[in-house]
Amino acid sequence: MNRLFACGVFAMLVCAPCLSQSASEPALPYSPSLAVTSMDRSVDPCVDFYTYSCGGWQKRNPIPPEETSWGVYGKLYQDNLQFLRGILTKAADTKSGRDQVTEEIGNFYGACMDENAVNERGQRAIQPQLDAIAALKSIRDIAPLTAHLTLPFGQTLLFVAGSTQDPDDSERVIADLNQGGLGLPDRDYYTKEDTKPKEIRDRYVQHVEKVFELLGDKPEAAKKNADIVMSLETALAKASWTRVEQRNPYNLKNKMKMGDLAKLSPNFDWQTYYRESNYPQFETVNVESPKFYKQMNDSLASESLDRWKAYFRFHVANSYSAFLSQPFVDENFNFYRAYLRGAKEQQPRWRRCVQYTDYNLGEALGQAYVHAVFSPELKADALDMVKRIEAAMRERITHLDWMSDETKKQALVKLDGIRNKIGYPDKWRDYSSIKLSPNDFAGNVERAGTFELRRQVNKIGKPVDHGEWQISAATVDAYYDPQMNDINFPAGVLQPPLFDRKLDDAPNYGNTGGTIGHELTHGFDDEGSQFDAKGNLKDWWTKEDREKFDARTKCVDDQYSSYVSVADVHLNGKLTLGENVADLGGEILAYMAWQSKTSGMNLQPVDGLTPEQRFFVGFAQWDCANERPDDLRMRAAVDPHSPAKFRINGVVVNMPDFAKAFGCKPGQPMVRPAEQICRVW
Ligand SMILES: [Zn+2]
């Protein structure tokens, strides 16, 4: 749903001292949202608009060795990290008088930066977890074990447990179970028989073996254990939904009573698991992937206790590797970032530590960030743009020539129900209950992970908090949440060279207007359109209109399926469908809103570009990027977003306004014949 990353889930008063800034803190560097120097005007825009708009940027911004790809978003995030580093370095000074929030982020960052202490401690940091696994007496004890092993934020063991909004009643929070338990990024890696997935599996087994050796296993034992992990994971992977299947929300809706869960998976002691995990009382649990739990049940019966112990040992060590001593950190980097995604070097430690702080304590760190970079005027401007894009959507729905009045009426109800969230949360999350030590990094990570898990679990039975954000204020990204029916734009994504108050409307609407339109269109893409104004999974379409809609999205599916991502790998048009529909719909809305806002104005060319051309170049320059082949290959399997080039060229070929702006002629690559143009919204 995000414009950029595929991403999962996430009260106090703002304290004055932590927000005060000194002149020595670095400010965010400025680059404009439209830079002619980023273009390559030797390229014909009607042949390859992306390279015309971004060729200069690509030449001047090679991928840094520590990155897996490099683009405008990534570069801005990097600037953010540099800026946050200044705040955190000061906050980590234990001798200065620190307020609560500064102490929290300072201790977390400081403990992470104390590499000597981390190295000295080594794997002792996870010894209690390893001891608990070694003490397992029976398969039945796996339930309480998984309840008590606490992993870092975002990591899970065997399966994913937490809470969700009831798909049928979005104001109610119920318990939730999802598939998990794999060490490779997707279940397809375990099942595909092509050459590359096979190679990746072999390389993964070597990685698992290496982790066992780091834990002290002799090479033979490590090899044997690695094979066990691969075998257990393969069984779970085969029973897991594919990413395309997961895009159908009806596949994921399987609400049941505890008794039904016990019948589905009787070899796992759910009663004990939920009691030991301190869940509030609940009656209903949504099991997103029943066949996964059936397989887990079968594996619990067929696999020996020793084999399960090997599985758990690996997953605990693998989940914590990035937070342990150098050999673990290196092995983790070598497999996940270097081998799978093509990075050449490890990121410097400070940068990793800033990211871990943002990830674990984002709403503490975000307070200082927002204070420094997000003025009330900026918020007001962004809200004005959101309102104008929503007005364009209203206009567009009202005049759609293929949709009945009945469905239009419901679509407008949904549009009116969307909540706009801009910049940062009204109430910041309170992390004061987490014990954050200045010299226990892995412990801090564990306690922050526990805090987040408890926060998710404690939502069960309580009213939904519509003010909650899933990403931090410094994040350079935006998202739509179908069950909340809200669009969210953190302060981090409303900065130059994206949202640029120094420039005029044309590039701003092309760029940020398109982002807003993108998130808004997610409410009406193939997935989001299945949820109603309240966020309930409920069909508000007439049958005929849904059929027409499906035919229109099929056009987009076919278009993107024909694109080659890297070597022999085509894009998966079904996996990327929602994002591609949002990209196209978003830019159409942005163009409408821009035209409406500037109608009657006497706009002049700038730098040899007409206002219309500047709108489109501004659009393309949101995603100027260089991408590594390994990363493109991995993303083709897991990322619902298309590669940068197709996110630009794939949109403009469907916009006659683009061809008009650049005088492109029928038959040129950036002009689709009228009858082939995809138009969903
Ligand atoms: Zn998106």
XYZ file of C-alpha atoms and ligand atoms in Angstrom:
682
model
C 0.000 0.000 0.000
C 2.947 2.304 0.595
C 4.236 4.411 -2.218
C 7.698 2.999 -1.691
C 8.153 0.082 0.630
C 6.098 -2.960 1.296
C 5.630 -2.504 4.987
C 3.650 -4.011 7.814
C 2.245 -2.533 11.013
C 2.961 0.347 14.234
C 0.263 9.993 24.988
C 2.392 12.245 25.885
C 3.162 15.937 25.885
C 5.936 17.223 23.701
C 8.769 18.105 26.026
C 10.503 21.380 25.349
C 14.117 20.482 26.226
C 14.394 17.573 23.835
C 13.222 19.801 21.027
C 15.684 22.621 21.456
C 18.253 22.711 18.708
C 21.701 24.173 18.633
C 23.329 25.717 15.588
C 25.795 22.847 15.447
C 23.098 20.382 14.445
C 23.115 19.751 10.727
C 20.078 20.942 8.792
C 18.593 18.980 5.932
C 20.411 19.892 2.712
C 18.197 21.485 0.052
C 17.706 20.177 -3.461
C 14.777 21.382 -5.583
C 11.887 19.134 -6.579
C 12.621 19.862 -10.214
C 16.267 20.036 -11.277
C 17.112 20.379 -14.954
C 20.592 19.118 -14.136
C 18.995 15.784 -13.221
C 17.638 15.462 -16.774
C 19.320 14.062 -19.860
C 17.994 16.202 -22.646
C 19.905 14.218 -25.277
C 17.222 11.527 -24.806
C 13.911 11.933 -26.648
C 11.122 12.181 -24.019
C 8.760 10.401 -26.420
C 11.146 7.422 -26.577
C 12.137 7.049 -22.907
C 10.664 9.681 -20.640
C 12.233 8.257 -17.494
C 15.802 8.548 -18.811
C 15.040 11.982 -20.296
C 13.941 13.164 -16.817
C 16.419 11.247 -14.657
C 19.463 10.433 -16.843
C 21.555 13.235 -15.338
C 20.625 12.173 -11.814
C 21.513 8.566 -12.594
C 24.951 9.536 -13.903
C 25.749 11.718 -10.924
C 24.400 9.367 -8.267
C 25.990 5.938 -8.540
C 24.792 3.416 -5.962
C 26.968 3.761 -2.835
C 28.700 0.447 -2.066
C 26.688 -0.037 1.141
C 23.301 0.422 -0.568
C 21.173 -2.092 -2.460
C 19.617 0.624 -4.614
C 19.821 4.393 -4.692
C 17.069 6.842 -5.504
C 15.596 10.199 -4.580
C 13.688 8.677 -1.646
C 16.726 6.777 -0.396
C 18.933 9.833 -0.648
C 16.462 11.970 1.285
C 16.205 9.241 3.934
C 19.987 9.243 4.123
C 19.923 13.020 4.723
C 17.340 12.417 7.453
C 19.585 9.842 9.118
C 22.518 12.238 9.059
C 20.318 14.868 10.660
C 18.948 12.479 13.287
C 22.491 11.361 14.046
C 23.219 14.868 15.330
C 20.223 14.710 17.650
C 21.067 11.207 18.869
C 24.763 11.840 19.451
C 23.852 14.666 21.788
C 21.058 12.670 23.388
C 23.466 9.796 24.130
C 25.601 11.971 26.394
C 24.672 10.493 29.770
C 26.341 13.352 31.637
C 24.023 16.027 30.297
C 20.730 16.660 32.096
C 18.283 14.765 29.938
C 14.510 14.711 29.951
C 12.619 11.433 29.641
C 12.354 11.266 25.846
C 15.964 12.333 25.265
C 17.145 9.703 27.725
C 15.148 6.995 25.943
C 16.524 7.659 22.470
C 19.965 8.544 23.826
C 20.327 5.294 25.744
C 19.112 3.194 22.844
C 21.452 4.854 20.357
C 24.367 4.993 22.783
C 24.125 1.297 23.615
C 24.012 0.478 19.904
C 27.079 2.605 19.209
C 29.064 0.944 22.007
C 30.448 -1.653 19.643
C 33.084 -2.869 22.093
C 30.469 -3.762 24.693
C 28.337 -5.475 22.044
C 31.316 -7.479 20.775
C 32.497 -8.338 24.238
C 29.085 -9.695 25.171
C 28.789 -11.772 22.009
C 26.136 -14.441 21.980
C 25.717 -14.291 25.739
C 23.129 -11.634 24.904
C 20.794 -14.383 23.715
C 21.908 -17.102 26.147
C 18.653 -17.066 28.173
C 16.668 -17.763 24.996
C 19.082 -20.514 23.921
C 18.868 -22.059 27.398
C 15.079 -22.055 27.269
C 15.194 -23.902 23.952
C 17.714 -26.437 25.292
C 15.408 -27.064 28.274
C 12.439 -28.042 26.065
C 11.074 -31.347 27.375
C 8.277 -32.150 24.953
C 6.535 -31.002 21.793
C 3.711 -29.808 24.038
C 6.133 -27.335 25.661
C 6.684 -25.536 22.357
C 3.572 -23.431 23.009
C 4.796 -21.878 26.270
C 8.303 -21.587 24.790
C 7.085 -19.489 21.850
C 5.049 -17.393 24.280
C 8.119 -16.546 26.332
C 10.859 -16.128 23.719
C 10.900 -12.462 22.893
C 12.359 -11.394 19.604
C 13.299 -8.024 18.129
C 10.546 -5.789 16.777
C 9.248 -7.159 13.485
C 10.741 -10.651 13.961
C 8.656 -13.691 14.758
C 9.114 -17.301 15.634
C 7.305 -20.083 13.764
C 4.175 -17.977 13.168
C 2.952 -14.395 13.479
C 0.577 -13.608 16.361
C -1.023 -10.331 17.340
C -4.200 -8.397 16.713
C -6.139 -6.995 13.787
C -9.226 -4.947 13.076
C -12.138 -7.307 12.530
C -12.562 -7.497 8.718
C -16.349 -7.340 9.232
C -16.385 -4.678 11.942
C -13.409 -2.351 11.686
C -14.146 -0.687 15.044
C -13.454 -3.962 16.829
C -9.962 -5.392 17.446
C -9.614 -9.176 17.545
C -6.756 -11.648 17.912
C -4.946 -12.543 14.717
C -2.687 -15.340 13.490
C -0.664 -15.194 10.294
C 1.846 -17.423 8.549
C 5.574 -16.979 9.213
C 8.569 -18.975 10.337
C 10.731 -18.663 7.208
C 14.290 -17.348 6.912
C 14.133 -16.544 3.194
C 12.164 -13.474 2.098
C 9.300 -15.383 0.486
C 7.717 -18.842 0.328
C 8.376 -18.990 -3.452
C 12.110 -19.327 -2.827
C 11.404 -22.754 -1.309
C 9.095 -23.993 -4.037
C 10.385 -22.712 -7.393
C 12.468 -25.122 -9.415
C 14.271 -22.561 -11.621
C 18.059 -22.311 -11.492
C 18.267 -19.111 -9.455
C 15.901 -20.096 -6.597
C 17.797 -23.398 -6.324
C 21.090 -21.527 -6.067
C 19.581 -19.215 -3.444
C 18.382 -22.229 -1.417
C 21.872 -23.749 -1.469
C 23.382 -20.462 -0.419
C 20.774 -20.086 2.339
C 21.619 -23.512 3.774
C 25.262 -22.413 3.906
C 24.165 -19.291 5.768
C 22.178 -21.338 8.305
C 25.189 -23.626 8.727
C 27.420 -20.642 9.401
C 25.035 -19.336 12.079
C 25.111 -22.733 13.827
C 28.905 -22.668 13.724
C 28.866 -19.200 15.280
C 26.699 -20.655 18.034
C 29.465 -23.184 18.664
C 28.355 -26.236 16.658
C 31.048 -28.419 15.087
C 30.962 -28.246 11.244
C 29.274 -31.658 10.881
C 26.575 -30.848 13.410
C 26.093 -27.411 11.856
C 25.596 -28.973 8.436
C 23.104 -31.486 9.793
C 21.189 -28.794 11.661
C 21.088 -26.545 8.604
C 19.467 -29.324 6.590
C 16.884 -29.763 9.361
C 16.008 -26.046 9.322
C 15.645 -26.114 5.535
C 13.419 -29.161 5.664
C 11.098 -27.740 8.363
C 10.858 -24.390 6.619
C 10.131 -25.971 3.247
C 7.101 -27.770 4.659
C 5.799 -24.506 6.154
C 6.551 -22.578 2.946
C 4.574 -24.998 0.798
C 1.532 -24.467 3.021
C 1.866 -20.666 2.959
C -0.152 -18.295 0.815
C 1.716 -16.737 -2.107
C 2.007 -12.963 -2.138
C -0.576 -12.767 -4.897
C -2.999 -14.934 -2.882
C -2.442 -12.624 0.091
C -3.675 -9.689 -1.971
C -7.171 -11.202 -1.872
C -8.542 -10.071 1.498
C -11.180 -12.818 1.472
C -8.411 -15.430 1.527
C -7.187 -13.903 4.781
C -10.562 -13.712 6.522
C -11.086 -16.862 8.556
C -12.551 -15.943 11.902
C -12.949 -18.750 14.364
C -13.573 -19.527 18.009
C -10.786 -20.913 20.169
C -12.369 -24.352 19.933
C -12.088 -24.276 16.126
C -8.458 -23.215 16.360
C -7.769 -26.127 18.694
C -9.370 -28.432 16.136
C -7.387 -26.932 13.262
C -4.090 -27.259 15.066
C -4.513 -29.524 18.122
C -0.828 -30.361 18.562
C -0.105 -26.785 19.582
C -1.391 -25.919 23.050
C -3.213 -22.656 22.249
C -4.758 -22.295 25.700
C -1.341 -22.259 27.312
C 0.144 -20.110 24.566
C -2.408 -17.335 24.992
C -2.362 -17.533 28.779
C 1.437 -17.375 28.937
C 1.465 -14.550 26.380
C -0.848 -12.526 28.649
C -3.528 -11.934 26.058
C -6.691 -10.187 27.227
C -9.782 -12.397 27.219
C -11.095 -12.892 23.682
C -13.531 -15.125 21.822
C -12.618 -14.711 18.183
C -9.323 -15.160 16.392
C -8.779 -14.487 12.702
C -6.528 -17.155 11.159
C -5.163 -15.594 7.978
C -3.752 -18.826 6.575
C -5.510 -21.954 7.901
C -3.534 -24.342 5.710
C -0.306 -23.036 7.244
C -1.596 -23.919 10.739
C -2.672 -27.320 9.537
C 0.833 -27.950 8.238
C 2.373 -26.618 11.441
C 0.191 -29.108 13.286
C 1.360 -31.966 11.054
C 4.990 -30.935 11.455
C 4.608 -30.825 15.237
C 3.488 -34.451 15.080
C 6.019 -35.725 12.585
C 9.208 -33.892 13.562
C 11.274 -34.855 16.597
C 11.918 -32.569 19.534
C 15.617 -32.329 18.646
C 14.778 -31.146 15.141
C 12.519 -28.434 16.545
C 15.257 -27.353 18.926
C 17.578 -26.844 15.941
C 14.896 -24.806 14.183
C 14.334 -22.527 17.184
C 18.041 -22.079 17.905
C 18.653 -20.894 14.374
C 15.709 -18.510 14.306
C 16.529 -16.883 17.615
C 20.169 -16.363 16.570
C 19.226 -15.230 13.067
C 16.658 -12.725 14.359
C 19.160 -11.189 16.764
C 22.228 -11.394 14.499
C 22.225 -7.729 13.502
C 22.320 -6.770 17.207
C 25.056 -9.182 18.308
C 28.853 -9.266 17.919
C 30.724 -8.668 14.667
C 30.780 -12.265 13.327
C 26.968 -12.466 13.585
C 26.533 -8.995 12.090
C 28.862 -9.885 9.213
C 27.145 -13.169 8.429
C 23.767 -11.474 8.469
C 25.022 -8.776 6.100
C 26.782 -11.255 3.812
C 23.651 -13.240 3.173
C 20.748 -10.806 3.365
C 22.208 -7.602 1.982
C 25.294 -8.632 -0.011
C 24.215 -11.940 -1.554
C 20.446 -11.457 -1.871
C 20.428 -7.745 -2.708
C 23.883 -6.914 -4.071
C 25.275 -4.458 -1.483
C 29.075 -4.239 -1.576
C 29.755 -2.929 1.917
C 28.172 -2.832 5.337
C 26.567 0.509 6.266
C 28.606 2.429 8.848
C 27.547 1.559 12.365
C 26.107 4.989 13.184
C 23.726 4.720 10.265
C 22.474 1.316 11.335
C 22.078 2.583 14.891
C 20.043 5.622 13.818
C 17.762 3.333 11.800
C 17.329 0.890 14.699
C 16.409 3.808 16.957
C 13.910 5.115 14.418
C 12.481 1.629 13.981
C 12.116 0.858 17.688
C 11.435 4.312 19.184
C 10.209 6.207 16.124
C 7.700 8.362 17.978
C 10.291 9.536 20.489
C 12.901 10.358 17.839
C 10.203 11.803 15.566
C 9.403 14.606 18.016
C 12.755 16.302 17.531
C 12.647 15.703 13.789
C 9.206 17.244 13.379
C 10.150 20.236 15.478
C 13.119 20.927 13.225
C 11.715 20.302 9.757
C 7.921 20.485 9.790
C 6.349 23.911 10.287
C 2.598 24.525 10.693
C 2.700 26.339 7.327
C 4.107 23.238 5.657
C 1.364 21.147 7.226
C -1.296 23.596 6.024
C 0.093 23.574 2.476
C 0.150 19.780 2.402
C -3.428 19.607 3.674
C -4.540 22.061 1.008
C -3.007 19.846 -1.655
C -4.682 16.748 -0.180
C -8.064 18.491 -0.277
C -7.576 19.501 -3.894
C -6.595 15.978 -4.907
C -9.673 14.642 -3.114
C -11.818 17.188 -4.965
C -10.324 15.899 -8.223
C -11.224 12.351 -7.202
C -14.791 13.447 -6.494
C -14.950 15.057 -9.921
C -13.461 12.019 -11.564
C -15.837 9.532 -9.923
C -18.835 11.724 -10.748
C -17.948 11.777 -14.439
C -16.736 8.203 -14.992
C -18.421 6.995 -18.165
C -18.330 3.288 -17.328
C -19.706 3.232 -13.777
C -23.366 3.203 -12.747
C -24.826 5.924 -10.529
C -25.466 3.319 -7.850
C -21.796 2.388 -7.498
C -20.691 6.005 -7.921
C -22.803 6.958 -4.931
C -21.055 4.362 -2.786
C -17.627 5.350 -4.113
C -18.301 8.932 -3.034
C -19.370 7.758 0.423
C -16.038 5.950 0.661
C -14.126 9.017 -0.539
C -15.882 11.166 2.075
C -14.975 8.635 4.759
C -11.214 8.891 4.205
C -9.237 10.398 7.073
C -6.268 12.610 6.170
C -3.219 12.311 8.416
C -0.360 14.683 7.762
C 3.094 15.038 9.277
C 2.982 13.288 12.642
C 0.586 11.838 15.222
C -1.513 14.162 17.378
C -0.427 12.150 20.419
C 3.063 10.693 20.627
C 3.556 7.105 21.788
C 4.831 6.784 25.358
C 7.857 4.475 25.611
C 8.609 5.286 29.239
C 7.661 1.762 30.385
C 10.582 0.230 28.440
C 13.768 -0.174 30.448
C 16.408 1.274 28.113
C 19.934 0.792 29.349
C 22.926 2.813 28.068
C 25.029 -0.356 27.828
C 22.800 -3.289 26.903
C 21.976 -3.036 23.221
C 20.507 -6.505 22.591
C 18.514 -6.208 25.824
C 17.076 -2.880 24.684
C 16.110 -4.410 21.353
C 14.440 -7.306 23.137
C 12.512 -5.056 25.529
C 11.426 -2.737 22.707
C 10.209 -5.811 20.795
C 8.254 -6.959 23.834
C 6.747 -3.489 24.256
C 5.500 -3.458 20.674
C 4.077 -6.969 20.898
C 2.258 -6.096 24.133
C 0.958 -2.899 22.548
C -0.511 -4.880 19.654
C -1.987 -7.560 21.906
C -3.485 -5.080 24.375
C -5.560 -3.511 21.609
C -7.816 -6.576 21.645
C -11.259 -5.649 22.904
C -10.474 -1.918 23.018
C -11.778 0.803 20.660
C -9.670 1.406 17.561
C -7.260 4.332 17.828
C -7.729 6.216 14.563
C -4.853 8.544 15.384
C -2.283 5.733 15.274
C 0.507 5.756 12.669
C 2.233 2.682 11.254
C 5.449 4.492 10.294
C 7.562 7.132 12.027
C 7.467 10.857 11.254
C 10.971 10.767 9.739
C 10.067 7.994 7.286
C 10.317 8.928 3.619
C 7.174 7.100 2.552
C 3.379 7.316 2.689
C 0.583 4.755 2.978
C -3.114 4.001 2.717
C -4.684 1.638 5.256
C -7.850 -0.038 3.926
C -9.253 -1.014 7.351
C -8.676 2.479 8.760
C -9.637 4.085 5.440
C -6.965 6.710 6.029
C -4.114 8.234 4.027
C -0.894 9.012 5.912
C 1.926 11.349 4.896
C 4.757 11.627 7.455
C 6.881 14.781 7.711
C 9.750 12.844 6.103
C 7.975 12.524 2.758
C 6.930 16.188 2.687
C 10.464 17.574 2.258
C 12.436 18.764 -0.797
C 13.199 17.380 -3.314
C 9.700 15.898 -2.995
C 7.413 18.568 -1.532
C 9.128 21.877 -2.154
C 7.581 25.139 -0.972
C 10.294 27.105 -2.780
C 8.989 25.926 -6.139
C 5.698 26.510 -7.932
C 2.744 24.177 -8.334
C 3.720 22.352 -11.538
C 6.553 20.183 -10.142
C 4.899 19.971 -6.714
C 1.656 18.578 -8.077
C 3.533 16.269 -10.461
C 5.565 14.934 -7.550
C 3.769 15.139 -4.172
C 0.348 15.591 -5.790
C 0.980 12.255 -7.486
C 1.949 10.673 -4.151
C -1.255 11.913 -2.524
C -3.288 10.726 -5.511
C -1.480 7.383 -5.320
C -2.483 6.773 -1.691
C -6.015 7.968 -2.351
C -6.346 5.643 -5.354
C -5.289 2.714 -3.150
C -8.698 3.042 -1.532
C -10.105 2.165 -4.940
C -7.552 -0.260 -6.393
C -8.252 -3.975 -6.919
C -7.656 -4.669 -3.212
C -8.710 -1.440 -1.466
C -11.946 -1.258 -3.445
C -13.180 -4.344 -1.596
C -13.349 -2.371 1.664
C -16.117 0.138 2.350
C -16.035 3.635 3.851
C -15.800 2.250 7.376
C -12.966 -0.112 6.481
C -15.120 -3.217 6.460
C -14.645 -5.965 3.904
C -17.978 -5.396 2.214
C -18.974 -5.321 -1.430
C -20.405 -1.931 -2.428
C -20.261 -2.539 -6.157
C -22.951 -3.677 -8.579
C -21.976 -6.893 -10.286
C -21.760 -5.231 -13.713
C -19.537 -2.425 -12.477
C -17.196 -4.854 -10.756
C -16.848 -6.796 -13.996
C -16.049 -3.634 -15.912
C -13.551 -2.648 -13.218
C -11.863 -6.065 -13.412
C -11.511 -5.736 -17.187
C -9.868 -2.356 -16.665
C -7.390 -3.618 -14.085
C -6.636 -6.586 -16.364
C -5.339 -4.024 -18.872
C -2.840 -2.809 -16.248
C -1.939 -6.383 -15.240
C -1.143 -7.261 -18.878
C 0.823 -4.069 -19.425
C 3.170 -4.595 -16.473
C 3.461 -8.358 -16.949
C 5.049 -7.592 -20.311
C 7.881 -5.610 -18.677
C 11.203 -7.323 -17.964
C 12.710 -6.388 -14.600
C 16.120 -8.009 -14.960
C 17.611 -10.731 -17.216
C 14.822 -13.282 -17.702
C 12.616 -12.039 -14.866
C 9.308 -10.461 -15.865
C 7.334 -8.299 -13.491
C 4.450 -10.071 -11.791
C 1.500 -8.008 -13.026
C -0.802 -9.449 -10.360
C 1.581 -8.807 -7.459
C 2.173 -5.206 -8.582
C -1.384 -4.495 -9.755
C -2.548 -2.375 -6.823
C 0.571 -0.193 -6.916
C 0.452 0.254 -10.675
C -3.230 1.213 -10.560
C -2.402 3.691 -7.772
C 0.514 5.157 -9.748
C -1.666 5.751 -12.796
C -4.759 6.955 -10.948
C -2.658 9.168 -8.682
C -0.976 11.024 -11.517
C -4.258 11.576 -13.347
C -5.738 13.101 -10.168
C -2.643 15.246 -9.626
C -2.861 16.588 -13.177
C -6.548 17.434 -12.772
C -5.978 19.139 -9.418
C -3.047 21.142 -10.782
C -5.010 22.299 -13.824
C -7.917 23.305 -11.660
C -5.740 25.208 -9.200
C -3.847 27.121 -11.897
C -6.697 27.710 -14.351
C -6.754 31.320 -15.439
C -3.138 31.869 -14.394
C -0.653 32.993 -17.002
C 1.959 30.274 -16.500
C 5.252 30.725 -18.350
C 7.923 28.274 -19.510
C 10.959 27.867 -17.240
C 14.337 26.531 -18.387
C 12.862 25.755 -21.782
C 10.089 23.585 -20.316
C 6.404 24.458 -20.621
C 4.305 24.333 -17.420
C 2.813 21.003 -18.555
C 6.277 19.595 -19.258
C 7.422 20.743 -15.824
C 4.502 18.921 -14.224
C 5.578 15.662 -15.861
C 9.322 16.089 -15.255
C 8.481 16.872 -11.617
C 6.524 13.619 -11.545
C 9.367 11.548 -13.013
C 11.933 13.055 -10.679
C 10.215 11.706 -7.569
C 11.681 8.341 -8.475
C 15.056 8.932 -10.148
C 17.017 5.859 -9.118
C 19.773 3.388 -9.798
C 18.941 -0.229 -9.000
C 21.190 -3.288 -8.642
C 20.307 -6.406 -10.675
C 20.296 -8.631 -7.539
C 17.956 -6.260 -5.759
C 15.657 -6.053 -8.794
C 15.548 -9.846 -8.872
C 14.600 -10.111 -5.217
C 12.045 -7.342 -5.461
C 10.374 -8.927 -8.476
C 9.526 -11.805 -6.113
C 8.459 -9.842 -3.040
C 7.852 -6.161 -3.808
C 4.380 -5.041 -4.903
C 5.995 -1.952 -6.470
C 7.425 -1.938 -9.993
C 11.007 -0.796 -10.681
C 11.449 3.000 -10.969
C 11.584 3.172 -14.761
C 8.230 1.425 -15.161
C 6.600 3.477 -12.419
C 7.206 6.496 -14.653
C 7.068 5.247 -18.242
C 4.235 2.814 -17.480
C 2.117 5.738 -16.295
C 2.797 8.329 -18.998
C 2.057 5.905 -21.856
C -1.502 5.841 -20.489
C -1.835 9.643 -20.251
C -2.728 11.465 -23.495
C -1.978 14.723 -21.633
C 1.646 13.632 -21.523
C 1.857 12.992 -25.277
C 0.255 16.380 -25.858
C 2.691 18.153 -23.506
C 5.732 16.792 -25.335
C 4.271 16.622 -28.851
C 4.748 12.839 -28.996
C 3.341 11.146 -32.084
C 1.450 7.855 -32.478
C 3.906 5.012 -32.973
C 6.512 6.429 -30.576
C 7.326 4.243 -27.537
C 5.747 6.608 -24.972
C 2.438 6.707 -26.868
C 0.047 3.773 -26.681
C -2.603 3.535 -29.389
C -5.843 5.034 -28.033
C -7.597 1.656 -27.910
C -4.805 0.155 -25.761
C -4.695 2.881 -23.145
C -5.446 1.558 -19.649
C -7.776 3.696 -17.620
C -9.105 2.473 -14.320
C -9.974 5.683 -12.480
Zn 1.256 2.271 -2.875
